[in-house]
Amino acid sequence: MNKKTVKFVTPILATSIVFASLAPATLVHADETSENTTHERIADVIALTDADTLLAGEYISFNTAINQFVIDNAITNVLSPEKIKLIEEHVNLTNNQINETKTDLTTVVTAIDPSGNESTLNNVRVARAAGVNSVSYHWNYARIKIKASSLNFAVQSGFAIGSVYAPARIVQGACAVAGVGLGLNSFKNGIWFDYNYLVGVLCGNAGKQ
């Protein structure tokens, strides 16, 4: 079975992901003396290329009146129905994450549209010392910030922020990319990293706060 790799990409991000639509197994009876034949499940894999994702970004915006990402219907003129369905699934998931997270008054929650415009989704005042804990939603990934005082726990047990959970291995990988050494009793700096929570992939971008 051939598999294609789906890549969600922004100008600063490339994330590989595969969506598969599985058909149910079917039992076929030829006659009373024939052996039963079972058709294997076949994955119908649709791929989004880098170009598809960049193009999709031109038709996706963030509606501040409803605090949701929306897709312009004109996208149907440039992408196939199958690819649009994948984009819709990811946007719907992100919108659900936003709905669950924006009521958290302990965490800074924002949304960033493909043009880079950022909208604050809740009113949280935090001290800036050694970073902040926050999550910024893009339509196809999230940027997570972990302050220094939370980092020691996060590298050992993972980090939950709003409705997004980044396992310890993701936080550890982000620290490596950001150049933050592990095994310390305390950290002087917080970190930030881009995380595709749909499939649990560190997107490769990370840094110090």
Coordinates of C-alpha atoms in Angstrom, one line a residue:
M1 CA 0.0 0.0 0.0
N2 CA 1.5 3.3 -1.1
K3 CA 1.5 6.0 1.5
K4 CA 1.9 9.7 0.8
T5 CA 3.2 12.3 3.3
V6 CA 1.0 15.2 4.0
K7 CA 2.8 18.4 5.0
F8 CA 1.2 21.3 6.8
V9 CA 3.6 24.3 6.2
T10 CA 3.7 27.9 7.1
P11 CA 6.6 30.2 5.9
I12 CA 8.4 29.2 9.1
L13 CA 7.1 25.7 9.6
A14 CA 7.1 22.3 7.9
T15 CA 5.1 19.5 9.6
S16 CA 4.6 16.0 8.1
I17 CA 1.3 14.4 8.6
V18 CA -0.8 11.7 7.0
F19 CA -4.6 11.4 6.9
A20 CA -6.1 8.1 5.9
S21 CA -9.7 7.2 5.2
L22 CA -10.2 3.5 5.8
A23 CA -13.0 1.6 4.1
P24 CA -14.6 -1.1 6.2
A25 CA -13.7 -4.8 5.6
T26 CA -16.2 -6.6 3.4
L27 CA -17.0 -10.3 3.6
V28 CA -17.9 -11.8 0.2
H29 CA -19.7 -15.2 -0.3
A30 CA -19.2 -16.7 -3.7
D31 CA -21.3 -19.8 -3.1
E32 CA -21.9 -22.5 -0.5
T33 CA -18.7 -24.5 -1.5
S34 CA -16.5 -21.4 -2.0
E35 CA -14.2 -20.1 0.7
N36 CA -15.1 -16.9 2.3
T37 CA -13.1 -14.0 0.9
T38 CA -12.3 -10.9 3.0
H39 CA -11.3 -7.7 1.4
E40 CA -8.5 -5.9 3.3
R41 CA -8.9 -2.4 4.4
I42 CA -7.4 0.0 1.9
A43 CA -6.2 3.4 3.0
D44 CA -7.2 6.2 0.7
V45 CA -4.5 8.7 1.5
I46 CA -4.8 12.3 0.4
A47 CA -1.8 14.6 0.5
L48 CA -1.5 18.3 1.2
T49 CA 1.7 19.6 -0.3
D50 CA 3.7 22.6 1.0
A51 CA 2.1 24.6 -1.8
D52 CA -1.4 23.5 -0.9
T53 CA -0.9 24.6 2.7
L54 CA 0.5 28.0 1.8
L55 CA -2.3 28.4 -0.7
A56 CA -4.9 27.4 1.9
G57 CA -3.5 30.1 4.2
E58 CA -4.7 32.7 1.7
Y59 CA -8.3 31.6 2.3
I60 CA -8.2 31.2 6.0
S61 CA -8.7 34.1 8.5
F62 CA -9.6 34.6 12.1
N63 CA -13.0 36.1 12.8
T64 CA -12.6 38.1 16.0
A65 CA -16.4 38.5 16.4
I66 CA -16.8 34.7 17.0
N67 CA -13.1 33.9 17.9
Q68 CA -12.9 31.2 15.3
F69 CA -10.8 30.5 12.2
V70 CA -13.0 30.6 9.1
I71 CA -12.4 29.4 5.5
D72 CA -13.4 31.5 2.5
N73 CA -15.7 29.6 0.2
A74 CA -13.5 30.7 -2.7
I75 CA -11.0 28.0 -1.7
T76 CA -13.2 25.6 -3.7
N77 CA -11.9 27.3 -6.9
V78 CA -8.2 26.4 -6.2
L79 CA -8.2 23.1 -4.3
S80 CA -9.9 19.8 -4.7
P81 CA -12.8 18.7 -2.4
E82 CA -10.6 16.0 -0.9
K83 CA -7.9 18.5 0.1
I84 CA -10.5 21.0 1.3
K85 CA -12.0 18.4 3.6
L86 CA -8.6 17.8 5.2
I87 CA -8.2 21.5 5.8
E88 CA -11.7 21.8 7.2
E89 CA -11.0 19.0 9.6
H90 CA -7.9 20.7 11.0
V91 CA -9.5 24.1 11.2
N92 CA -12.5 22.5 13.1
L93 CA -10.2 20.8 15.5
T94 CA -8.3 24.0 16.2
N95 CA -11.6 25.9 16.7
N96 CA -12.6 23.3 19.2
Q97 CA -9.3 23.6 21.0
I98 CA -9.9 27.4 21.2
N99 CA -13.4 27.0 22.6
E100 CA -12.0 24.7 25.4
T101 CA -9.0 26.9 26.2
K102 CA -10.2 30.5 26.0
T103 CA -12.1 30.3 29.3
D104 CA -8.9 29.3 31.1
L105 CA -8.0 32.5 33.1
T106 CA -4.7 31.1 34.3
T107 CA -3.2 30.9 30.8
V108 CA -2.6 33.5 28.1
V109 CA -4.5 32.3 25.0
T110 CA -4.2 34.0 21.6
A111 CA -4.9 33.2 17.9
I112 CA -2.7 34.1 15.0
D113 CA -4.0 34.2 11.5
P114 CA -1.9 33.3 8.4
S115 CA -1.1 37.0 7.9
G116 CA 0.5 37.2 11.4
N117 CA -2.3 39.2 13.1
E118 CA -2.7 38.1 16.7
S119 CA -5.9 38.2 18.7
T120 CA -6.1 37.8 22.5
L121 CA -8.8 35.4 23.5
N122 CA -8.9 35.9 27.3
N123 CA -7.8 38.6 29.7
V124 CA -4.9 37.3 31.8
R125 CA -2.3 39.5 33.4
V126 CA 1.0 37.7 34.1
A127 CA 4.4 38.7 35.4
R128 CA 7.0 38.7 32.7
A129 CA 9.9 37.5 34.8
A130 CA 11.6 34.4 33.1
G131 CA 8.8 34.1 30.6
V132 CA 5.1 33.2 30.5
N133 CA 2.9 30.1 30.1
S134 CA 0.8 30.7 27.0
V135 CA -0.6 29.1 23.9
S136 CA -1.1 30.8 20.5
Y137 CA -3.2 28.9 18.0
H138 CA -2.5 29.0 14.3
W139 CA -4.9 27.1 12.0
N140 CA -2.7 24.1 11.7
Y141 CA -0.5 24.1 14.8
A142 CA 0.1 25.8 18.2
R143 CA 2.9 27.9 19.6
I144 CA 3.4 27.0 23.2
K145 CA 5.4 29.0 25.7
I146 CA 6.6 27.5 29.0
K147 CA 8.1 29.8 31.7
A148 CA 11.3 28.9 33.5
S149 CA 9.6 28.0 36.8
S150 CA 7.3 25.4 35.0
L151 CA 10.0 23.9 32.8
N152 CA 11.6 21.5 35.2
F153 CA 8.3 19.7 35.7
A154 CA 7.5 19.9 32.0
V155 CA 10.6 18.1 30.9
Q156 CA 9.9 15.3 33.3
S157 CA 6.1 14.9 33.0
G158 CA 5.0 16.9 30.0
F159 CA 3.0 20.1 29.9
A160 CA -0.7 20.7 29.7
I161 CA -1.9 24.1 28.7
G162 CA -5.6 24.7 28.2
S163 CA -6.8 21.7 26.3
V164 CA -3.4 21.0 24.6
Y165 CA -0.9 18.5 26.1
A166 CA 2.7 18.3 25.0
P167 CA 4.4 15.0 26.3
A168 CA 7.7 15.2 28.0
R169 CA 9.5 14.0 24.9
I170 CA 8.2 16.9 23.0
V171 CA 9.3 19.4 25.6
Q172 CA 12.7 17.8 25.8
G173 CA 13.0 18.0 22.0
A174 CA 12.0 21.6 22.1
C175 CA 14.7 22.3 24.8
A176 CA 17.3 20.7 22.5
V177 CA 16.3 22.8 19.6
A178 CA 16.3 25.9 21.7
G179 CA 19.7 25.2 23.2
V180 CA 18.4 24.7 26.7
G181 CA 20.4 22.0 28.6
L182 CA 18.4 19.3 30.5
G183 CA 19.2 17.9 33.9
L184 CA 19.2 21.2 35.6
N185 CA 17.6 21.8 39.0
S186 CA 16.3 25.1 37.8
F187 CA 16.1 26.9 34.5
K188 CA 17.1 30.6 33.9
N189 CA 15.0 30.9 30.7
G190 CA 11.6 29.7 29.6
I191 CA 11.1 28.2 26.1
W192 CA 8.7 28.4 23.2
F193 CA 8.1 25.9 20.5
D194 CA 5.7 25.1 17.6
Y195 CA 3.7 21.9 18.1
N196 CA 1.3 20.0 15.8
Y197 CA -1.0 18.6 18.5
L198 CA -3.1 16.8 15.9
V199 CA -0.4 14.1 15.5
G200 CA 1.9 15.0 18.4
V201 CA 4.8 16.3 16.3
L202 CA 7.4 19.0 17.2
C203 CA 7.5 21.2 14.2
G204 CA 11.2 22.1 14.5
N205 CA 10.9 25.7 15.6
A206 CA 11.8 26.5 19.2
G207 CA 13.7 29.1 21.2
K208 CA 14.3 30.7 24.6
Q209 CA 11.9 33.3 26.1

